[in-house]
mmCIF file of C-alpha atoms and ligand atoms in Angstrom:
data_model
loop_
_atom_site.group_PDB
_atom_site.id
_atom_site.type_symbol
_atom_site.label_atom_id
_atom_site.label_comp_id
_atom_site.label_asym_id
_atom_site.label_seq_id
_atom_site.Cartn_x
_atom_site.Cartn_y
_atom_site.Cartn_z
ATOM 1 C CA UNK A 1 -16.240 89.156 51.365
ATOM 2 C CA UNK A 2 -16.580 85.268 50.755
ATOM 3 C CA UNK A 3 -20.418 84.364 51.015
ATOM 4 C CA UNK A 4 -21.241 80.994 53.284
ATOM 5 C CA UNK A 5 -25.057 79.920 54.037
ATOM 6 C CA UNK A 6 -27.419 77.348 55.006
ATOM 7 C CA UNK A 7 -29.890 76.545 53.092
ATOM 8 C CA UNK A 8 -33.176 74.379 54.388
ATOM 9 C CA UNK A 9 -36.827 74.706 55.129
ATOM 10 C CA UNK A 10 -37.617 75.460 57.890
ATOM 11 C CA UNK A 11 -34.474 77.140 58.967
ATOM 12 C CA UNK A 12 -35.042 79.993 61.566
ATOM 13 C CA UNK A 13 -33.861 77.833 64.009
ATOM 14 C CA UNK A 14 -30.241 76.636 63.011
ATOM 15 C CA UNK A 15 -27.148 77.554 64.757
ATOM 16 C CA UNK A 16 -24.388 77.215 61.943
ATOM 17 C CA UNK A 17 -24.225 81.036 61.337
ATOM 18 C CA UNK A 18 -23.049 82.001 65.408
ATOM 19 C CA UNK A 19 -20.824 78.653 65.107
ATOM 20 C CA UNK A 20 -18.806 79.617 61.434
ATOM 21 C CA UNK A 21 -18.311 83.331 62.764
ATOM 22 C CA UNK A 22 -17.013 82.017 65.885
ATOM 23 C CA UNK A 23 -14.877 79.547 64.396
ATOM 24 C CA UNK A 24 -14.188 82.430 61.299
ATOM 25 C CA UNK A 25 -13.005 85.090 64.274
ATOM 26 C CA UNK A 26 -10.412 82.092 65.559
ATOM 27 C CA UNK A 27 -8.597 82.653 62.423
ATOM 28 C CA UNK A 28 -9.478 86.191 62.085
ATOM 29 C CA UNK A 29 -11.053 84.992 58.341
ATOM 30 C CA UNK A 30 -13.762 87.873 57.790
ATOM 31 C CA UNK A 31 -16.996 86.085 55.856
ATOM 32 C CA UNK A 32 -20.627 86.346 55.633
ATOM 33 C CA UNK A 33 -22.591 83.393 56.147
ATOM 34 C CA UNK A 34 -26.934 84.131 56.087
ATOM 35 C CA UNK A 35 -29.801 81.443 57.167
ATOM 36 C CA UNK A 36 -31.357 81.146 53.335
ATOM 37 C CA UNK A 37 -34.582 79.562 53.280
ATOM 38 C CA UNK A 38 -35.567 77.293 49.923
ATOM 39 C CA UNK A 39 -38.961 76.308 48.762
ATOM 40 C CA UNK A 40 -39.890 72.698 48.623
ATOM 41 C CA UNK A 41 -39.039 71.554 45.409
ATOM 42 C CA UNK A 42 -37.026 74.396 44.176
ATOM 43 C CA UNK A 43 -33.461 73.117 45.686
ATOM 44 C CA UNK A 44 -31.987 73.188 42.331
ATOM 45 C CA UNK A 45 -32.878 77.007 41.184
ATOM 46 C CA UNK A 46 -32.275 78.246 44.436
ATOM 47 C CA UNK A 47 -28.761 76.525 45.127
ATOM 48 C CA UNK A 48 -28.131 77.667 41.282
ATOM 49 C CA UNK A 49 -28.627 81.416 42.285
ATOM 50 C CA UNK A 50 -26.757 81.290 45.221
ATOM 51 C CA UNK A 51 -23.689 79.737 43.875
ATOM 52 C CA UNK A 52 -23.168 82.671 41.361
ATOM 53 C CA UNK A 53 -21.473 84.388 44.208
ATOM 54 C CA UNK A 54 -21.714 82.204 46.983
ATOM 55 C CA UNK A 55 -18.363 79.997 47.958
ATOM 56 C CA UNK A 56 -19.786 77.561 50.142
ATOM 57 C CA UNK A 57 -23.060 76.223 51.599
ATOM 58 C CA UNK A 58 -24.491 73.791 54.578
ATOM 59 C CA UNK A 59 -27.450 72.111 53.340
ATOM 60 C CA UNK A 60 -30.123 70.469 55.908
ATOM 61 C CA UNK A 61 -33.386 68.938 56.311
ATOM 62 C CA UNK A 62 -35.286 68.412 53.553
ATOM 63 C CA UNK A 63 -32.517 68.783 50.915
ATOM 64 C CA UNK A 64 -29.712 67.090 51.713
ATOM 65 C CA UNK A 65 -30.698 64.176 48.775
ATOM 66 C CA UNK A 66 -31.571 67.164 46.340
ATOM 67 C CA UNK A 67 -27.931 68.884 47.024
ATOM 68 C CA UNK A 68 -27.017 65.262 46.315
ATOM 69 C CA UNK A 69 -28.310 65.452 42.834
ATOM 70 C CA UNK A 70 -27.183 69.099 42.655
ATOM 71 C CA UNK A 71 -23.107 68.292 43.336
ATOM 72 C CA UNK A 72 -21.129 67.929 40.436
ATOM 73 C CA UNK A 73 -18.421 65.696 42.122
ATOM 74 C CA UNK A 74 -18.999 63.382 45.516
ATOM 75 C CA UNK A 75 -16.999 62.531 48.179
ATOM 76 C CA UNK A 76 -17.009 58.842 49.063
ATOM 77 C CA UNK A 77 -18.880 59.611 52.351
ATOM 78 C CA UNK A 78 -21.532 61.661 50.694
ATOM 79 C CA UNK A 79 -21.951 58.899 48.003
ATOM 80 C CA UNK A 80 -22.736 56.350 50.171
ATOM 81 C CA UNK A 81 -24.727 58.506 52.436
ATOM 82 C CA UNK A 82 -27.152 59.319 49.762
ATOM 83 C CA UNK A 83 -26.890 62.786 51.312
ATOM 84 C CA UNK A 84 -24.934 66.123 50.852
ATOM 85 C CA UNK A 85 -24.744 68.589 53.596
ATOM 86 C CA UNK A 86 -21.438 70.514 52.463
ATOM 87 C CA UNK A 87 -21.219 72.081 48.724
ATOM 88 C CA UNK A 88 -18.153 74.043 47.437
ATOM 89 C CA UNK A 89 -17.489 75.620 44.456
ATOM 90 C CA UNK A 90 -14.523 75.179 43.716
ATOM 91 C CA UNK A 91 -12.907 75.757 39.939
ATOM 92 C CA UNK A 92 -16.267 76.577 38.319
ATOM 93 C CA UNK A 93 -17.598 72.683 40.305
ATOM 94 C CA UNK A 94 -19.660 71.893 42.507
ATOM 95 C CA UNK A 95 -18.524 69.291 45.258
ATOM 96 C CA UNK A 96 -20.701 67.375 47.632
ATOM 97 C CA UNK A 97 -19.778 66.024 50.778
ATOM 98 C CA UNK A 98 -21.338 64.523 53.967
ATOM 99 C CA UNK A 99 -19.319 65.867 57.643
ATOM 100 C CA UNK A 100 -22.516 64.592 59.625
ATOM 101 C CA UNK A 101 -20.762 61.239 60.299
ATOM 102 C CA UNK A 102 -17.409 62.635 60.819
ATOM 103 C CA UNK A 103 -18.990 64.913 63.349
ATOM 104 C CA UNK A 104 -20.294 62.277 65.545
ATOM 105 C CA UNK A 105 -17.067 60.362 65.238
ATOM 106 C CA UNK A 106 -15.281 63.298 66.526
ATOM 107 C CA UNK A 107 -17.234 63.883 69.127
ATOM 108 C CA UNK A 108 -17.449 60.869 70.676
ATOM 109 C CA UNK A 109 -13.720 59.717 70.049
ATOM 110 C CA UNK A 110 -12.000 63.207 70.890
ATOM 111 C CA UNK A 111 -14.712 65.190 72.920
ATOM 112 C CA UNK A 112 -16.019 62.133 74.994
ATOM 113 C CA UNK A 113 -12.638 60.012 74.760
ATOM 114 C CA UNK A 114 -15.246 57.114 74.051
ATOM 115 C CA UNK A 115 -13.242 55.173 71.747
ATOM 116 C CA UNK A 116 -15.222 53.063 68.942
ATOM 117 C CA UNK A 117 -12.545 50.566 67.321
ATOM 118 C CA UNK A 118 -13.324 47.033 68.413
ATOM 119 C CA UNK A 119 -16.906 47.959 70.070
ATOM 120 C CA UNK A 120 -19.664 46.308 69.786
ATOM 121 C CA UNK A 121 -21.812 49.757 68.867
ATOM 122 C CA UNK A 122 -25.608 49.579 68.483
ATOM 123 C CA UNK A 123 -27.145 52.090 65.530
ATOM 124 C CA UNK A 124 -30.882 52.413 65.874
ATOM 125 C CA UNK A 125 -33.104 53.880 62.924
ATOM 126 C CA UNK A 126 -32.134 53.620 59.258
ATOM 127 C CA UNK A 127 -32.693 57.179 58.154
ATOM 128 C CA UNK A 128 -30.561 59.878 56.372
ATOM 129 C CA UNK A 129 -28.266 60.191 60.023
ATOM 130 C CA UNK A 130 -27.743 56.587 60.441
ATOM 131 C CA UNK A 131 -26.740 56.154 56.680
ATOM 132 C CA UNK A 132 -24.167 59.212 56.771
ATOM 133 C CA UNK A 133 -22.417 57.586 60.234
ATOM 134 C CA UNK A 134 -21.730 53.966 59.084
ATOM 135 C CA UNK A 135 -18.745 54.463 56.736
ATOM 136 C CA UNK A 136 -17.232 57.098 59.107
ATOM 137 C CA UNK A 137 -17.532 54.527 62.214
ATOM 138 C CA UNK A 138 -16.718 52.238 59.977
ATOM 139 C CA UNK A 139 -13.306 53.595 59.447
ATOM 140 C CA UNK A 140 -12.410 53.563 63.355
ATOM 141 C CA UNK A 141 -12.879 49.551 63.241
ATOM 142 C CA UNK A 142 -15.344 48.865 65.331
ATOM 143 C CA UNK A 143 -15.684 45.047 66.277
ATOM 144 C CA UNK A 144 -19.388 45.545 64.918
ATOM 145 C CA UNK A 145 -22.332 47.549 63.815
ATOM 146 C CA UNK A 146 -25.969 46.140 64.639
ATOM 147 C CA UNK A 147 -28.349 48.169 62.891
ATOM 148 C CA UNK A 148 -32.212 48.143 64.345
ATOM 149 C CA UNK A 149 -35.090 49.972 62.564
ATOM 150 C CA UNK A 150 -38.577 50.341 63.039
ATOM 151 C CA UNK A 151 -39.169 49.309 59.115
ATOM 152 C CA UNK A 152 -36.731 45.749 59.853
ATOM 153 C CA UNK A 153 -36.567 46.012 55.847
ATOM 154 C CA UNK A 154 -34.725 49.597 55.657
ATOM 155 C CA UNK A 155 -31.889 48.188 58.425
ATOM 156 C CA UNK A 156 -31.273 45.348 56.317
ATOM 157 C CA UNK A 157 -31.148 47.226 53.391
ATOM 158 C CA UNK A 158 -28.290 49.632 55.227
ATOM 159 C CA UNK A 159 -26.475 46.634 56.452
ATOM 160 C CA UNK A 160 -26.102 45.179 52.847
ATOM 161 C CA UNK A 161 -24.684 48.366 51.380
ATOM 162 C CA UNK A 162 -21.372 48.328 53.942
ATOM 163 C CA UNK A 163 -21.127 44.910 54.283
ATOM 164 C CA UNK A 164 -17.334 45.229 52.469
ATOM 165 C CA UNK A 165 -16.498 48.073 54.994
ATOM 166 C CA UNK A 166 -17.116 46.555 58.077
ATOM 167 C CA UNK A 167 -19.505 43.567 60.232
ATOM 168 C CA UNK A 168 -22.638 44.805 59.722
ATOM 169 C CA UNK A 169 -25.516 42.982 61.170
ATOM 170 C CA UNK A 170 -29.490 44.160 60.928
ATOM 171 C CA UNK A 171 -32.579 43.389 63.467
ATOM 172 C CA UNK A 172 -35.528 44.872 65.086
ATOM 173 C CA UNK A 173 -35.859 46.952 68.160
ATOM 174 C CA UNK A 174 -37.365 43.602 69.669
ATOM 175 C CA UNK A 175 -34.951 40.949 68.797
ATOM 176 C CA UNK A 176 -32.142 43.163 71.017
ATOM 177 C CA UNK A 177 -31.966 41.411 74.528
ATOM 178 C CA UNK A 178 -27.937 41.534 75.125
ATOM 179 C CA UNK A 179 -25.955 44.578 76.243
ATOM 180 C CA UNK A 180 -23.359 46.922 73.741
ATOM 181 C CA UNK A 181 -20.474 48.649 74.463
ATOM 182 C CA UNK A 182 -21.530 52.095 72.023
ATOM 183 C CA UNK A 183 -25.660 53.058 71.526
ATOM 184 C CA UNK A 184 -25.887 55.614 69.080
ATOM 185 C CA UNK A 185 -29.749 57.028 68.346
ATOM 186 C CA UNK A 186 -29.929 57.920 65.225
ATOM 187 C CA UNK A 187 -33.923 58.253 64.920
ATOM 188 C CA UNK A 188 -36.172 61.073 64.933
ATOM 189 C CA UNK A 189 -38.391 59.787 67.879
ATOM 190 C CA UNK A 190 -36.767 61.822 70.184
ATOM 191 C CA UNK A 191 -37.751 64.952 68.001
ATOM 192 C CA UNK A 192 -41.765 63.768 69.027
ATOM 193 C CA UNK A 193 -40.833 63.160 72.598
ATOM 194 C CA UNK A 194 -41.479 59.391 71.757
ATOM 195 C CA UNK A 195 -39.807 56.377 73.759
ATOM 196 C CA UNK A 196 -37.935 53.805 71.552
ATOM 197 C CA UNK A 197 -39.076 49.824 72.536
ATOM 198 C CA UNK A 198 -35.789 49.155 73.745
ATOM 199 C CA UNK A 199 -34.918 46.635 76.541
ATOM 200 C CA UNK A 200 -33.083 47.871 79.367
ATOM 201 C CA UNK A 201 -30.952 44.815 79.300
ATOM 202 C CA UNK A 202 -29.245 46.643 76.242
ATOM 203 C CA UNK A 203 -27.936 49.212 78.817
ATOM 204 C CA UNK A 204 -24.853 48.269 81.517
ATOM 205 C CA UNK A 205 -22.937 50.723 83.387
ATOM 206 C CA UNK A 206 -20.209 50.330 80.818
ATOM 207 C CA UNK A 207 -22.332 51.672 77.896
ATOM 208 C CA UNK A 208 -21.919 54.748 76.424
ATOM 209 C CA UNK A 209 -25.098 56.113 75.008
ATOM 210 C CA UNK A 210 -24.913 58.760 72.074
ATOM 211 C CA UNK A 211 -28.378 61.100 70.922
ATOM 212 C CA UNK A 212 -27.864 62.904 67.546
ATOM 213 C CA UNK A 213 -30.712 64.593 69.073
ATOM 214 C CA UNK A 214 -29.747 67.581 71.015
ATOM 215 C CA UNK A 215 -32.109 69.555 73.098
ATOM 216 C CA UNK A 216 -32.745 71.815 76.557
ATOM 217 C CA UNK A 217 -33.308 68.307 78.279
ATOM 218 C CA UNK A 218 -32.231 64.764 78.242
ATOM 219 C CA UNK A 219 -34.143 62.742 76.353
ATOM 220 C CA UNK A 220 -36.343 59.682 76.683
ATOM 221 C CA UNK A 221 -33.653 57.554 75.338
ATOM 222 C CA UNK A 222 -30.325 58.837 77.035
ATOM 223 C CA UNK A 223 -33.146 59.214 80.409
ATOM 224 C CA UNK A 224 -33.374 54.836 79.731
ATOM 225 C CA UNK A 225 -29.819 54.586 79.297
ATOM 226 C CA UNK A 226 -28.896 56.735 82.601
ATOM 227 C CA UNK A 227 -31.612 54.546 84.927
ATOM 228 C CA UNK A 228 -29.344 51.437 83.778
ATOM 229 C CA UNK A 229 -25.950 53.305 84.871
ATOM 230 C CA UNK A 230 -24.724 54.292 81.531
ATOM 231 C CA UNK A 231 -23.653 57.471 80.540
ATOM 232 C CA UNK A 232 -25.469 59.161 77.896
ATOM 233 C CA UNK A 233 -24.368 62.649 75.900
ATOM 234 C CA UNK A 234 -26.895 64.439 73.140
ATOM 235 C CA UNK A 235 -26.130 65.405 69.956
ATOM 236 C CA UNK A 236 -24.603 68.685 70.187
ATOM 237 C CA UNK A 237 -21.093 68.507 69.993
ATOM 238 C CA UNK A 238 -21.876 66.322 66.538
ATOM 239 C CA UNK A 239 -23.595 69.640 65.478
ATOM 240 C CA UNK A 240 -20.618 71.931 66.373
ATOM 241 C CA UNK A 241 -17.793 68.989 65.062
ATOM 242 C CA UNK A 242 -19.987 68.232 61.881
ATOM 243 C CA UNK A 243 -19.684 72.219 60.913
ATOM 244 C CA UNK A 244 -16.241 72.225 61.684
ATOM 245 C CA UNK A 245 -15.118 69.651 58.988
ATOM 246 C CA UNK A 246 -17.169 71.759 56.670
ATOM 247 C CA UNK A 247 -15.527 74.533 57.560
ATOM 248 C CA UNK A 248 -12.014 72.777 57.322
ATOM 249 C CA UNK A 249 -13.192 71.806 53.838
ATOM 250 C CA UNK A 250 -13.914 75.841 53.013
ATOM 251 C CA UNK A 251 -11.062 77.120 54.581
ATOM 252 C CA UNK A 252 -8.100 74.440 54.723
ATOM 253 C CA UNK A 253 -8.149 75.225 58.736
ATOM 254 C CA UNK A 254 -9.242 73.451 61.337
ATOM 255 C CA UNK A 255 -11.309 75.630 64.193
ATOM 256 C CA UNK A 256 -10.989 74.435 67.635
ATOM 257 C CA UNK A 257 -14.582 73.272 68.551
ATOM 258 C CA UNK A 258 -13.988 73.108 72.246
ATOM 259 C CA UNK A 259 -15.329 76.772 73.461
ATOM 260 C CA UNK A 260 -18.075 77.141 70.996
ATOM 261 C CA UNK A 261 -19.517 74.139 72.241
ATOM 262 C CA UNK A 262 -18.986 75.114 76.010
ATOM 263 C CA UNK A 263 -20.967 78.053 74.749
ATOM 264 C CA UNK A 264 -23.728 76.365 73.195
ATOM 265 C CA UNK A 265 -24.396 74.148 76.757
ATOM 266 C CA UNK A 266 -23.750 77.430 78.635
ATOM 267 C CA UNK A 267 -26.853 79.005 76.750
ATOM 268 C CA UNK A 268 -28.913 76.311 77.143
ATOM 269 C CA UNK A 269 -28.423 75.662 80.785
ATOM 270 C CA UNK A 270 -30.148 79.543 80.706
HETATM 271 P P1 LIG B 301 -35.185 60.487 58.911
HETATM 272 O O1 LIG B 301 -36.570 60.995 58.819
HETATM 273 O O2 LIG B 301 -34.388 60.291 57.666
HETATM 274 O O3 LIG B 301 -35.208 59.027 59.650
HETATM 275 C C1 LIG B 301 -35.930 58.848 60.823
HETATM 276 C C2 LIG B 301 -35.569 57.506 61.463
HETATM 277 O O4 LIG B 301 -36.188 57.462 62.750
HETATM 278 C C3 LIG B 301 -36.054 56.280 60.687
HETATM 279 O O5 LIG B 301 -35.135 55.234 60.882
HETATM 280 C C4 LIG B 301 -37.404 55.999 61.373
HETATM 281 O O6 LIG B 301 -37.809 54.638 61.277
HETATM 282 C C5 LIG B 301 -37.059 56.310 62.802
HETATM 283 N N1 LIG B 301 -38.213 56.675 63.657
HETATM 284 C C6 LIG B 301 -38.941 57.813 63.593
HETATM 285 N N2 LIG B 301 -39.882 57.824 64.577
HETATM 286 C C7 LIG B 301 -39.712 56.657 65.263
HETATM 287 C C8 LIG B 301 -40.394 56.075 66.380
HETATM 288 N N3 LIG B 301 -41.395 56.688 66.988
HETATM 289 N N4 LIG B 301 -39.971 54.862 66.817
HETATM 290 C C9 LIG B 301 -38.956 54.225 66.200
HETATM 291 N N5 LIG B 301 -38.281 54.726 65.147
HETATM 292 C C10 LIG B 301 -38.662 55.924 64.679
HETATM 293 O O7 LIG B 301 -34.463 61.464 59.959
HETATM 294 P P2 LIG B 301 -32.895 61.770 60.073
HETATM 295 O O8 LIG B 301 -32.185 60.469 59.922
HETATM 296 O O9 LIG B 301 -32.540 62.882 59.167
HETATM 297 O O10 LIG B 301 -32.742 62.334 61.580
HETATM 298 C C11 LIG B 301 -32.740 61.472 62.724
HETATM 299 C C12 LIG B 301 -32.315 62.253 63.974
HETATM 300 O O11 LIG B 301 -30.947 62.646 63.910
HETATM 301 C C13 LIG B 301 -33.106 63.541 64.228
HETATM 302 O O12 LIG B 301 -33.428 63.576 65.603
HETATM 303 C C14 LIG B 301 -32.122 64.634 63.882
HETATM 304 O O13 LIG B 301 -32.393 65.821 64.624
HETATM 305 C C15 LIG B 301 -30.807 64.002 64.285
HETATM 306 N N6 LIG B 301 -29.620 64.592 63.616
HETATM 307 C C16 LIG B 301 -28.674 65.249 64.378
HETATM 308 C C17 LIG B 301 -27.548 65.797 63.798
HETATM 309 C C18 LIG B 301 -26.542 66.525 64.680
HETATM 310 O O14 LIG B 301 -25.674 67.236 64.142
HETATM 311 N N7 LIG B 301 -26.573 66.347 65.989
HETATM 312 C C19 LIG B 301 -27.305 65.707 62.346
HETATM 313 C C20 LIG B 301 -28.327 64.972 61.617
HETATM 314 C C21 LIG B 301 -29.451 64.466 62.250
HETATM 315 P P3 LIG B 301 -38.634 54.087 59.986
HETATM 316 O O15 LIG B 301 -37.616 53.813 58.931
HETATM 317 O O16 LIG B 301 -39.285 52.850 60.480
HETATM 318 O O17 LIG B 301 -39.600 55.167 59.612
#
């Protein structure tokens, strides 16, 4: 049987194995994909081990820049990222690639029908999720992408890098005072329960508001963006679309995303 996993730290909590067998029984594929946890500082030994049988692996949080360095070829989204979160071995090489960005695109273009070409889309924080999105929204061509950040420095520093792929622009949280068509949050304060210091001007009833976050409740930032009229979705159908690319990648099929993520919002509603 072809051996999948996750590898991360900590990793009790992740969902990819119940989404790849679900998608794996759509195609009546028969795998076995575990929940591995790494140590801290050990990515390299541990991925090393595991790819002596193991086909394919998702990588998250904290060693998505170590399976980076690990990869012995890149995809162009995964290079620019800085981040891996797909490996395949594939003719005795290991290939890194990034489906985080792809995932969100997905889901907001075919799961929300929220199209993103000639938008004016907002992408706050400057992290490892806003820097896998860009080139993937880039490639729907948006009329612009405004990157705010906490640390001003790291959003100019993102908007420099994909300047030749699309209008990129960079600010602070406070300099925003005029409303966007697309908000995407890509930062972790949502994680902490933490409001972002956004102004509610940003928000119209046109707005679409996107949280990678995705949680029981609605957070404080898609709870802003709903008091202005805008609709606002959470991250979870860029989990479930995210694993299906890497599962397209594995298997050269592509799962149909729709009931496992009914399933997921079914659970939680519990
Ligand atoms: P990082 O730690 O790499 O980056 C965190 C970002 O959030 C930085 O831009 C940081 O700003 C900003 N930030 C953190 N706290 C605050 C705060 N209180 N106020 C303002 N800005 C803040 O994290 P990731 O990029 O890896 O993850 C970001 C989010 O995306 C997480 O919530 C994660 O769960 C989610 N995610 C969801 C996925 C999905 O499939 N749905 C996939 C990947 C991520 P600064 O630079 O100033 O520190």
């Amino acid at each position: 049987m072809k051996q999948f996993a996750v590898i991360g730290n900590p990793i009790a909590h992740s969902k990819s194995p119940e989404i790849h067998s679900a998608f794996a029984a759509q195609f009546g594929i028969t795998l076995q994909y575990e929940r591995l946890l790494a140590n801290i500082g050990q990515f390299d030994l541990f991925a090393h081990n595991f790819f002596e049988y193991g086909v394919g692996a998702n990588v998250t949080v904290p060693f998505k820049e170590d399976a980076l360095k690990f990869a012995d070829e890149l995809s162009d989204e995964a290079r620019l990222a800085g981040a891996v979160n797909t490996l395949l071995r594939q003719n005795n090489l290991i290939k890194g690639d990034n489906t985080d960005g792809i995932g969100l695109v997905r889901d907001i273009r075919d799961n929300h029908n929220v199209s993103l070409t000639n938008q004016k889309i907002l992408l706050l924080g400057a992290g490892g999720a806003a820097k896998g999105v860009v080139l993937p929204i880039a490639r729907e061509k948006p009329h612009s992408i405004t990157i705010a950040n906490r640390t001003p420095q790291k959003a100019e520093q993102l908007a420099r890098q994909f300047t030749d792929y699309t209008n990129t622009i960079a600010t602070s949280f406070e300099a925003l005072t005029t409303p966007f068509d697309i908000i995407i949050n890509a930062t972790s304060a949502s994680l902490s329960g933490q409001k972002l210091p956004l102004n509610p001007a940003l928000f119209t009833n046109q707005t679409f508001a996107y949280d990678m976050m995705y949680g029981a409740k609605p957070t404080a930032f898609m709870q802003l963006a709903q008091s202005q009229g805008s609709k606002a979705v959470d991250g979870l159908g860029m989990l479930v679309e995210q694993a299906a690319k890497s599962f397209e990648i594995w298997h050269q099929v592509k799962p149909d995303t729709r009931p496992i993520i009914q399933g997921l919002q079914a659970q939680r509603q519990k």
